[in-house]
XYZ file of C-alpha atoms in Angstrom:
691
model
C -51.274 22.963 -91.819
C -51.566 20.253 -94.564
C -48.751 20.079 -97.021
C -49.493 20.999 -100.647
C -50.072 18.003 -102.893
C -46.918 16.721 -104.512
C -46.782 15.554 -108.070
C -46.672 11.894 -107.066
C -49.806 10.573 -105.420
C -47.758 8.151 -103.366
C -47.650 4.377 -102.941
C -50.627 2.053 -102.588
C -50.548 -1.637 -101.779
C -51.761 -4.444 -104.017
C -52.271 -8.124 -103.511
C -50.040 -10.605 -105.324
C -52.998 -12.307 -107.034
C -53.978 -9.040 -108.708
C -52.526 -8.542 -112.197
C -49.503 -6.340 -112.250
C -49.722 -3.949 -115.152
C -46.598 -2.350 -116.561
C -46.232 1.351 -115.886
C -47.382 3.704 -118.564
C -45.108 6.566 -119.579
C -47.252 8.872 -117.472
C -46.853 6.620 -114.509
C -43.154 6.395 -115.102
C -42.939 10.166 -114.970
C -44.610 10.103 -111.545
C -42.147 7.633 -110.072
C -38.943 8.800 -111.732
C -36.768 11.622 -110.575
C -34.294 13.829 -112.343
C -31.731 12.256 -110.058
C -32.478 8.674 -111.307
C -29.748 6.855 -113.155
C -29.695 7.205 -116.958
C -31.978 4.747 -118.671
C -34.075 4.197 -115.571
C -37.215 5.582 -117.248
C -38.375 3.137 -119.910
C -41.500 1.310 -120.811
C -42.349 -1.443 -118.336
C -39.757 -0.341 -115.780
C -40.290 -1.935 -112.366
C -38.748 0.049 -109.485
C -36.432 -1.493 -106.922
C -36.081 -0.724 -103.216
C -34.273 2.582 -103.760
C -36.982 3.784 -106.132
C -39.658 2.880 -103.586
C -37.913 4.955 -100.965
C -37.603 7.956 -103.277
C -41.240 7.697 -104.267
C -42.448 7.735 -100.694
C -40.099 10.604 -99.893
C -41.642 12.693 -102.683
C -45.142 11.741 -101.619
C -44.547 13.213 -98.182
C -42.201 16.018 -99.132
C -42.497 18.201 -96.075
C -42.060 15.315 -93.653
C -38.967 14.029 -95.425
C -37.392 17.455 -96.023
C -37.604 18.379 -92.347
C -36.924 14.911 -90.961
C -34.118 14.735 -88.462
C -31.371 12.190 -88.351
C -33.547 10.123 -86.035
C -36.158 9.750 -88.833
C -33.669 8.118 -91.178
C -33.111 5.473 -88.556
C -36.716 4.378 -88.966
C -36.027 3.233 -92.522
C -32.928 1.315 -91.500
C -34.855 -0.283 -88.644
C -37.699 -1.285 -90.970
C -35.365 -2.969 -93.447
C -33.432 -4.837 -90.763
C -36.556 -6.298 -89.183
C -38.114 -6.992 -92.566
C -35.257 -9.211 -93.715
C -35.283 -10.965 -90.357
C -38.993 -11.578 -90.777
C -38.420 -13.060 -94.237
C -35.970 -15.611 -92.857
C -38.609 -16.935 -90.438
C -41.298 -19.210 -91.862
C -44.385 -20.568 -90.140
C -44.133 -24.076 -88.752
C -46.759 -25.358 -91.194
C -44.954 -23.967 -94.276
C -42.015 -25.556 -96.032
C -38.766 -23.707 -95.466
C -37.612 -21.515 -98.303
C -34.046 -20.281 -98.559
C -34.515 -16.487 -98.259
C -31.208 -14.691 -97.969
C -30.892 -10.924 -97.930
C -29.220 -11.021 -101.355
C -32.084 -13.036 -102.833
C -34.628 -10.581 -101.478
C -32.704 -7.600 -102.796
C -32.312 -9.240 -106.232
C -35.991 -10.116 -106.462
C -37.068 -6.659 -105.263
C -34.965 -5.056 -107.967
C -36.531 -7.155 -110.702
C -40.013 -7.894 -109.387
C -43.275 -6.099 -109.979
C -43.523 -2.614 -108.478
C -46.406 -1.334 -106.323
C -49.360 0.362 -107.933
C -52.230 2.439 -106.634
C -55.016 0.178 -105.501
C -57.963 0.450 -107.788
C -61.136 1.735 -106.270
C -59.698 2.682 -102.894
C -59.697 6.489 -103.310
C -56.884 8.615 -101.833
C -53.556 6.835 -101.380
C -51.903 6.377 -97.985
C -49.103 8.757 -98.941
C -51.647 11.439 -99.828
C -53.465 10.894 -96.555
C -50.169 11.404 -94.733
C -49.294 14.521 -96.712
C -52.783 15.896 -96.005
C -52.192 15.027 -92.362
C -55.133 12.700 -92.134
C -52.911 10.615 -89.905
C -55.587 8.496 -88.254
C -57.141 7.556 -91.598
C -53.704 6.685 -92.974
C -52.925 4.552 -89.949
C -56.253 2.701 -90.153
C -55.564 1.945 -93.836
C -52.060 0.712 -93.001
C -53.370 -1.306 -90.097
C -55.907 -3.003 -92.373
C -53.218 -3.792 -94.953
C -50.834 -4.996 -92.258
C -53.441 -7.392 -90.872
C -54.180 -8.791 -94.307
C -50.487 -9.210 -95.068
C -49.855 -11.071 -91.809
C -52.815 -13.348 -92.494
C -51.593 -14.152 -95.998
C -48.100 -14.850 -94.737
C -49.469 -17.253 -92.159
C -51.411 -19.098 -94.896
C -48.196 -19.626 -96.881
C -49.468 -17.486 -99.753
C -45.965 -16.152 -100.384
C -44.220 -19.533 -100.322
C -43.485 -19.363 -104.016
C -43.292 -15.550 -104.269
C -41.212 -14.187 -101.360
C -40.454 -10.995 -103.265
C -44.140 -10.221 -103.339
C -44.258 -10.337 -99.560
C -41.063 -8.277 -99.354
C -42.476 -5.647 -101.701
C -45.744 -5.295 -99.799
C -44.066 -5.462 -96.373
C -41.664 -2.733 -97.391
C -44.625 -0.654 -98.523
C -46.137 -0.947 -95.070
C -42.820 -0.185 -93.366
C -42.090 2.836 -95.512
C -45.552 4.264 -95.002
C -45.335 3.708 -91.246
C -41.999 5.508 -91.289
C -43.442 8.296 -93.374
C -46.258 8.675 -90.883
C -43.738 8.840 -88.035
C -41.711 11.427 -89.962
C -44.869 13.512 -90.339
C -45.339 13.341 -86.561
C -41.844 14.800 -86.162
C -42.604 17.520 -88.722
C -45.764 18.526 -86.870
C -43.826 18.780 -83.613
C -41.120 20.912 -85.213
C -43.694 23.286 -86.698
C -45.653 23.637 -83.479
C -43.477 26.362 -81.946
C -42.670 28.008 -85.251
C -43.898 31.398 -86.458
C -46.914 30.005 -88.349
C -48.946 29.344 -85.220
C -50.345 26.182 -83.693
C -52.426 23.796 -85.804
C -54.695 22.455 -83.053
C -56.372 19.970 -85.394
C -53.017 18.486 -86.432
C -51.942 18.130 -82.806
C -55.182 16.403 -81.845
C -54.818 14.111 -84.870
C -51.225 13.352 -83.827
C -52.305 12.417 -80.319
C -55.089 10.183 -81.584
C -52.876 8.295 -84.030
C -50.222 7.660 -81.363
C -52.861 6.278 -79.009
C -54.367 4.190 -81.825
C -50.969 2.681 -82.617
C -50.416 1.821 -78.963
C -53.785 0.084 -78.840
C -53.085 -1.796 -82.084
C -49.596 -2.897 -80.988
C -49.741 -3.120 -77.195
C -46.707 -5.409 -76.884
C -44.265 -7.340 -79.088
C -45.830 -10.492 -80.589
C -44.736 -13.827 -79.205
C -43.610 -15.063 -82.632
C -41.452 -11.983 -83.190
C -43.403 -10.855 -86.263
C -41.947 -7.521 -87.318
C -45.113 -6.065 -88.792
C -46.943 -6.343 -85.468
C -44.063 -4.971 -83.383
C -44.928 -1.761 -81.432
C -43.750 1.308 -83.286
C -43.193 3.296 -80.053
C -44.460 6.532 -81.544
C -45.022 8.060 -78.117
C -41.286 7.807 -77.425
C -40.600 9.117 -80.918
C -42.943 12.054 -80.193
C -41.142 12.790 -76.916
C -37.793 12.680 -78.711
C -39.163 15.067 -81.336
C -40.324 17.431 -78.588
C -36.858 17.259 -77.037
C -35.142 17.993 -80.357
C -37.546 20.846 -81.012
C -36.738 22.376 -77.609
C -33.004 22.033 -78.251
C -33.339 23.716 -81.649
C -35.342 26.567 -80.127
C -32.849 27.086 -77.302
C -29.988 27.168 -79.808
C -31.616 30.122 -81.544
C -31.030 32.374 -78.514
C -27.845 34.391 -78.782
C -26.609 32.730 -81.943
C -23.132 34.048 -82.699
C -22.390 35.283 -79.182
C -18.926 34.626 -77.753
C -19.206 34.549 -73.935
C -15.571 33.635 -73.523
C -14.310 36.844 -75.105
C -12.742 39.565 -72.912
C -15.233 41.949 -71.292
C -18.066 39.744 -72.536
C -20.163 39.844 -69.360
C -22.722 42.228 -70.959
C -22.901 39.941 -74.010
C -23.440 36.926 -71.771
C -26.125 38.766 -69.824
C -27.830 39.711 -73.091
C -27.596 36.119 -74.332
C -29.174 34.803 -71.135
C -31.874 37.465 -71.311
C -32.709 36.353 -74.854
C -32.659 32.723 -73.759
C -35.004 33.425 -70.867
C -37.389 35.406 -73.066
C -37.466 32.668 -75.709
C -38.059 29.849 -73.223
C -40.711 31.873 -71.397
C -42.490 32.714 -74.654
C -42.417 29.134 -75.910
C -43.612 27.592 -72.649
C -46.390 30.144 -72.357
C -47.412 29.190 -75.885
C -47.419 25.542 -74.834
C -49.578 26.455 -71.836
C -52.127 28.468 -73.788
C -52.355 26.677 -77.142
C -50.395 23.431 -77.391
C -51.403 21.722 -74.169
C -55.177 22.248 -74.638
C -54.996 20.764 -78.144
C -53.215 17.644 -76.880
C -55.293 17.434 -73.699
C -58.482 16.996 -75.753
C -57.028 13.647 -76.861
C -55.649 12.770 -73.405
C -52.001 13.500 -74.179
C -49.653 14.895 -71.431
C -47.990 17.587 -73.519
C -47.209 20.097 -70.751
C -44.982 17.775 -68.726
C -43.140 16.612 -71.861
C -42.451 20.162 -73.089
C -41.449 21.373 -69.625
C -38.906 18.574 -69.210
C -37.648 19.024 -72.759
C -37.006 22.741 -72.337
C -35.511 22.197 -68.888
C -33.040 19.695 -70.324
C -32.239 21.937 -73.286
C -31.621 24.956 -71.037
C -29.481 22.836 -68.716
C -27.334 21.675 -71.625
C -26.946 25.192 -72.997
C -26.100 26.610 -69.583
C -23.456 23.965 -69.017
C -21.828 24.923 -72.313
C -21.825 28.578 -71.284
C -20.413 27.668 -67.868
C -17.527 25.867 -69.534
C -16.619 28.980 -71.517
C -17.302 31.583 -68.788
C -14.327 33.595 -67.607
C -13.917 36.188 -64.881
C -15.845 37.116 -61.778
C -18.586 39.023 -63.614
C -19.414 36.279 -66.124
C -19.493 33.597 -63.440
C -21.804 35.685 -61.293
C -24.099 36.405 -64.256
C -24.459 32.643 -64.826
C -25.052 31.832 -61.160
C -27.532 34.674 -60.748
C -29.509 33.729 -63.861
C -29.747 30.090 -62.802
C -30.642 30.848 -59.176
C -32.819 33.945 -59.446
C -34.167 34.246 -62.987
C -34.833 30.763 -64.325
C -35.617 29.281 -60.895
C -37.937 32.123 -59.938
C -41.586 31.127 -59.412
C -42.521 34.129 -61.575
C -40.456 32.970 -64.541
C -43.530 31.848 -66.495
C -45.860 34.460 -65.057
C -49.159 32.943 -63.942
C -48.660 29.223 -63.494
C -51.873 27.479 -64.529
C -50.351 24.075 -65.173
C -49.332 21.649 -62.460
C -45.695 20.692 -62.229
C -44.684 17.120 -63.126
C -45.207 14.482 -60.462
C -41.440 13.875 -60.417
C -39.300 16.937 -59.613
C -37.139 18.333 -62.358
C -33.418 17.603 -62.001
C -31.095 20.466 -61.017
C -30.449 22.930 -63.804
C -26.741 22.384 -63.237
C -25.279 19.221 -61.754
C -24.132 19.680 -58.128
C -20.475 19.238 -59.063
C -20.784 21.822 -61.866
C -22.535 24.266 -59.534
C -19.876 23.763 -56.844
C -17.108 24.317 -59.394
C -18.781 27.534 -60.578
C -18.983 28.822 -56.998
C -15.339 27.865 -56.373
C -14.212 29.646 -59.532
C -16.309 32.673 -58.619
C -14.895 32.943 -55.090
C -11.343 32.578 -56.432
C -11.858 35.542 -58.740
C -13.714 37.372 -55.963
C -10.758 37.137 -53.570
C -8.540 38.860 -56.100
C -11.171 41.472 -56.883
C -11.857 42.362 -53.228
C -8.145 42.572 -52.449
C -7.782 44.935 -55.402
C -10.669 47.069 -54.089
C -9.017 47.353 -50.674
C -5.796 48.386 -52.413
C -7.726 51.160 -54.098
C -9.231 52.329 -50.787
C -5.781 52.446 -49.177
C -4.366 54.390 -52.110
C -7.131 56.977 -51.766
C -6.317 57.419 -48.064
C -2.591 57.685 -48.794
C -3.188 60.337 -51.439
C -5.255 62.296 -48.906
C -2.470 62.051 -46.310
C 0.153 63.082 -48.854
C -1.908 66.149 -49.760
C -2.130 67.038 -46.049
C -5.893 67.324 -46.334
C -7.621 67.852 -43.026
C -10.412 65.370 -42.334
C -13.961 66.560 -42.778
C -16.167 67.356 -39.829
C -19.522 65.621 -39.725
C -21.832 66.809 -36.940
C -18.831 68.200 -35.104
C -16.808 64.949 -35.373
C -13.794 64.211 -37.508
C -14.759 61.971 -40.409
C -13.067 60.027 -43.205
C -14.835 58.137 -46.026
C -12.816 55.023 -45.165
C -15.598 53.278 -43.238
C -18.234 54.104 -45.836
C -16.104 52.717 -48.663
C -15.311 49.509 -46.793
C -18.894 48.917 -45.625
C -20.265 49.481 -49.114
C -17.697 47.101 -50.589
C -18.508 44.325 -48.112
C -22.271 44.850 -48.188
C -22.382 44.818 -51.985
C -20.595 41.499 -52.387
C -22.220 39.786 -49.401
C -25.696 40.772 -50.582
C -24.946 39.638 -54.127
C -23.654 36.279 -52.883
C -26.658 35.850 -50.588
C -28.920 36.128 -53.605
C -27.247 32.989 -55.001
C -27.058 30.738 -51.936
C -26.473 30.835 -48.198
C -23.238 28.881 -48.637
C -21.851 31.405 -51.121
C -22.884 34.247 -48.809
C -20.987 32.671 -45.913
C -17.927 32.078 -48.098
C -17.988 35.669 -49.376
C -18.315 37.019 -45.840
C -15.244 35.028 -44.836
C -13.317 36.386 -47.824
C -14.277 39.950 -46.881
C -13.353 39.403 -43.218
C -9.902 38.051 -44.105
C -9.304 40.832 -46.600
C -10.413 43.446 -44.046
C -8.061 42.041 -41.412
C -5.130 42.295 -43.791
C -6.245 45.757 -44.855
C -6.385 47.104 -41.270
C -2.826 45.982 -40.570
C -1.620 47.569 -43.786
C -3.647 50.691 -43.047
C -2.132 50.998 -39.572
C 1.386 50.584 -40.881
C 0.863 53.018 -43.751
C -0.733 55.564 -41.404
C 2.090 55.456 -38.877
C 4.713 55.706 -41.625
C 2.955 58.514 -43.483
C 3.869 61.338 -41.115
C 0.181 62.281 -41.003
C -0.398 61.129 -37.407
C -2.085 64.290 -36.252
C -4.863 64.603 -33.704
C -7.586 65.193 -36.342
C -6.413 62.284 -38.516
C -6.127 59.959 -35.532
C -9.619 60.863 -34.307
C -11.005 60.410 -37.814
C -9.370 56.986 -38.047
C -10.779 55.954 -34.653
C -14.238 57.103 -35.722
C -13.847 55.152 -38.967
C -12.927 51.985 -37.074
C -15.944 52.351 -34.831
C -18.196 52.945 -37.802
C -16.691 49.871 -39.439
C -17.364 47.816 -36.340
C -21.066 48.623 -36.270
C -21.458 48.818 -40.018
C -20.057 45.329 -40.545
C -22.317 43.957 -37.826
C -25.223 45.027 -40.010
C -23.628 43.213 -42.941
C -23.341 40.009 -40.936
C -19.826 40.577 -39.604
C -18.626 40.693 -36.022
C -17.037 43.745 -34.424
C -13.345 43.486 -33.718
C -12.255 43.887 -30.125
C -8.682 44.548 -31.236
C -8.843 47.480 -33.605
C -5.145 48.282 -34.047
C -5.803 52.022 -33.945
C -7.392 51.970 -30.474
C -4.196 51.317 -28.590
C -0.784 49.658 -29.119
C -0.519 46.303 -27.276
C 1.218 46.824 -23.884
C 4.215 44.642 -23.240
C 3.632 42.888 -19.919
C 6.152 40.178 -20.607
C 8.042 40.714 -17.307
C 4.974 40.205 -15.147
C 5.445 37.751 -12.254
C 9.222 37.762 -12.629
C 11.869 38.946 -10.165
C 12.719 41.884 -12.462
C 9.097 42.975 -12.281
C 9.271 43.151 -8.470
C 11.850 45.950 -8.594
C 10.590 48.000 -11.561
C 7.645 50.306 -12.168
C 6.534 49.351 -15.653
C 2.924 50.314 -15.170
C 3.248 54.079 -14.832
C 4.536 54.737 -18.381
C 1.647 52.712 -19.654
C -0.876 54.687 -17.611
C 0.650 57.924 -18.901
C -0.043 56.751 -22.452
C -3.613 55.891 -21.486
C -4.138 59.397 -20.079
C -2.662 60.967 -23.213
C -4.851 58.796 -25.384
C -7.975 59.811 -23.466
C -7.403 63.420 -24.531
C -8.304 62.427 -28.084
C -11.682 61.119 -26.930
C -12.874 64.677 -26.345
C -13.198 65.001 -30.138
C -15.528 62.040 -30.340
C -19.243 61.754 -29.572
C -19.901 60.929 -25.869
C -21.354 57.429 -26.465
C -18.486 56.528 -28.780
C -15.907 58.085 -26.454
C -17.245 56.174 -23.444
C -17.349 52.883 -25.314
C -13.843 53.420 -26.652
C -12.561 54.177 -23.160
C -14.168 50.995 -21.815
C -12.644 48.996 -24.633
C -9.200 50.346 -23.722
C -9.862 49.572 -20.047
C -10.849 45.996 -20.853
C -7.909 45.644 -23.230
C -5.372 46.627 -20.563
C -6.858 44.283 -17.926
C -7.079 41.429 -20.413
C -3.467 41.757 -21.571
C -2.286 42.046 -17.955
C -4.031 38.769 -17.044
C -2.879 37.029 -20.236
C 0.768 37.633 -19.257
C 0.233 36.965 -15.542
C -1.248 33.520 -16.212
C 1.744 32.547 -18.365
C 4.739 33.711 -16.289
C 8.294 33.252 -17.445
C 9.478 32.483 -13.924
C 8.014 30.794 -10.878
C 7.887 32.959 -7.733
C 8.328 31.209 -4.407
C 8.200 32.139 -0.749
C 8.811 35.820 -0.072
C 8.949 36.689 -3.771
C 5.516 35.158 -4.298
C 3.997 37.186 -1.466
C 5.739 40.333 -2.718
C 4.433 39.646 -6.200
C 0.920 39.289 -4.812
C 1.152 42.675 -3.088
C 2.575 44.363 -6.205
C -0.144 42.880 -8.392
C -2.786 44.173 -6.007
C -1.287 47.681 -6.071
C -1.105 47.684 -9.869
C -4.709 46.530 -10.085
C -5.669 49.450 -7.867
C -3.644 51.876 -10.021
C -5.277 50.613 -13.218
C -8.752 50.919 -11.702
C -8.111 54.433 -10.298
C -6.683 55.679 -13.588
C -9.640 54.536 -15.689
C -12.196 55.664 -13.143
C -10.568 59.072 -13.144
C -10.888 59.202 -16.916
C -14.580 58.354 -16.615
C -14.662 54.647 -17.484
C -17.867 52.990 -16.362
C -16.524 49.441 -16.713
C -16.425 48.847 -12.944
C -17.030 45.124 -13.496
C -13.364 44.787 -14.495
C -12.168 45.762 -11.010
C -12.102 42.290 -9.350
C -10.256 40.255 -11.977
C -6.630 41.138 -11.146
C -7.185 41.392 -7.330
C -8.671 37.857 -7.199
C -5.630 36.417 -8.989
C -3.354 38.424 -6.670
C -5.167 37.035 -3.610
C -4.779 33.445 -4.835
C -1.073 34.078 -5.528
C -0.378 35.412 -2.034
C -2.925 33.512 0.108
C -1.149 31.900 3.085
C -4.183 29.966 4.287
C -4.658 27.550 1.423
C -8.276 26.669 2.177
C -9.250 30.302 1.487
C -8.125 29.862 -2.118
C -11.492 28.159 -2.707
C -13.292 31.351 -1.655
C -11.225 33.463 -4.024
C -11.952 31.044 -6.872
C -15.682 31.253 -6.152
C -15.545 35.059 -6.290
C -13.670 34.933 -9.584
C -16.066 32.432 -11.225
C -19.189 34.313 -10.067
C -17.814 37.645 -11.319
C -16.576 36.298 -14.657
C -18.712 33.381 -15.885
C -16.800 33.284 -19.185
C -13.793 31.789 -17.363
C -12.856 28.270 -18.496
C -11.208 25.225 -16.967
C -7.919 26.142 -18.671
C -7.864 29.480 -16.871
C -8.517 27.817 -13.503
C -5.650 25.398 -14.145
C -3.312 28.276 -15.053
C -4.272 30.195 -11.858
C -3.720 27.118 -9.667
C -0.381 26.567 -11.410
C 0.819 29.887 -9.912
C 0.856 28.041 -6.575
C 2.478 24.775 -5.500
C -0.542 23.310 -3.733
C -0.045 19.587 -4.184
C -2.043 17.052 -6.104
C -4.904 16.544 -3.637
C -5.666 20.244 -3.172
C -5.392 20.958 -6.896
C -7.858 18.185 -7.666
C -10.191 19.378 -4.900
C -10.204 22.992 -6.113
C -10.501 21.943 -9.747
C -13.528 19.699 -9.096
C -15.213 22.473 -7.136
C -14.515 25.023 -9.883
C -15.863 22.677 -12.571
C -19.043 22.119 -10.557
C -19.585 25.883 -10.364
C -18.925 26.272 -14.091
C -21.436 23.521 -14.943
C -24.041 25.095 -12.660
C -23.509 28.504 -14.295
C -23.809 26.975 -17.780
C -26.985 25.106 -16.806
C -28.497 28.313 -15.428
C -27.671 30.099 -18.680
C -25.350 32.582 -17.017
C -22.925 34.062 -19.536
C -20.765 37.111 -19.411
C -21.113 37.545 -23.172
C -24.869 38.080 -22.775
C -24.216 41.374 -20.989
C -21.242 42.342 -23.104
C -18.844 41.351 -20.321
C -16.226 39.282 -22.089
C -12.802 39.009 -20.508
C -11.371 35.521 -19.987
C -13.009 34.157 -23.130
C -10.555 36.201 -25.222
C -7.477 35.024 -23.295
C -5.847 32.129 -25.121
C -3.455 30.042 -23.035
C -0.737 27.620 -24.028
C -0.378 24.353 -22.115
C 2.813 24.869 -20.122
C 4.632 22.315 -18.002
C 3.341 23.827 -14.750
C -0.241 23.654 -15.990
C 0.224 20.001 -16.956
C 1.673 19.214 -13.522
C -1.282 20.937 -11.859
C -3.718 18.962 -14.005
C -2.005 15.660 -13.160
């Protein structure tokens, strides 16, 4: 909207040959200000440079009142280039000593500008009425005439006349630029969009670019490009920054328990940015587009930069897991959402927008968040354990759910993990993976603490034990749904058997297996209180666990059996394998595929005809395709076969393993994992066998 007319009609240019009339008292009242120095208003007063600046400021009151710090720079720039222009003289004119002090002295005592007679509205009034194109055309005409007169050496004897008129042009150009900034600042204000003013702004910027396409070769200041398009873009950027600053003014996101305040601040910020950009889409862009001005891209980049700066400030002050997550979630899921602006009618800029937060800032936010998250999840697991301990201390019997003993342990843990993993996945896949790892480590520590606390609580009753087993099974399948992997070593399923004396001379004379089988039989009695599918799977897990631990100790013996002891050890191992198989089959285990593992190793240990060892190895590799080269080396190390035979058997075993891998045969595909979970150290005997 045009500014109301000020009391001063503004400055108008005059030519030096025109008579300069002294100001009348009425004119003096128009130029003077209540802030002028005492005695400044008198008959015949001629204003200096400071008075000229004040006069133009009053003539375009709204532009000067709202001008930013960048606008003041225009005046300084004009003066600097003006004095430089005065020092240069055309080649065909005699040189005149024009120092800055001389110009200032002559400006302060020379004739002041008057309104041009017969030219109608002054340039300052045109600017204040926002007839920007008309004002520019007038200034362009005066600029051209001034340059022509300078070239003809008109001002050789009157340099202050040129300085006075050149400063008029400069000040009016700067006033016009300041009005451009004022229009931009008002555009997103509460008074609505002045489409005519925006179209006029676009036209005057384009006209200036056409009038001053590039700097003149002679360095003439008056014909230097004013770069109003860049000034307009800077004004748009400042306007966006001012608007963004209005959201959540007075909030303190770093205060304790300020996550709701931060969320409210970001909600206000999002609403403000969305409202302003939608206004740009609907009203501002069409007004500029009529004059061929790319307003949408400029406003989008300006608001993006302003939001990025504001968010970085908030990130610096954010504290605690909740605040950090609120920031990450807003940046990833609110602002970056394709629905942030609603219907998107405008095309995005040809160049992609930079990240809202720099990669290093984003990475630091995620690191800080996961650090707080580790502490929070550990605290949650502490709370779950305390609830279980209070239930044990109160001697509360576990609930029955569909005839099975039940404890809320698994539900609490699964909900805890699922909540945080899902929340992290909404931010990024990397944060989801990191959070899942945090939960897995915390769960592992929790299960060990839970086992110890349970065994020390005195609450190890059949119902509680069954409820705990059910909870572990529910955890196993529940965490698979959350992206976790089931644990094959739930500490509540069975205590690890101690087979440390396997393949030693002491083992040959002792029956260490029977006590273990008695515990297995006793344990199986608890399975009657579990659902048949779960009971069968648990029994098979125990079966596989016993065979696996037996082999893990057998392949890393503490002693080396030779001669008769080796053959006796082979027979004993075969008998124990039969006892293990009979016991679990009697209990109903359907894991018959485990039956050949220990007998094959026993046959290799006791085989007297060494060439038949190859046949036993083939049977073992075909039955258990998850076996690795390390396991073959450890089995061969049980025998002293010599270098040539070891190398022969090893090459044959590797060929079979490669063929199985090429054919895609894997024990894990059918759930038959045995050797893959047996980790072996590299002992001296294994190294000798390899060599």
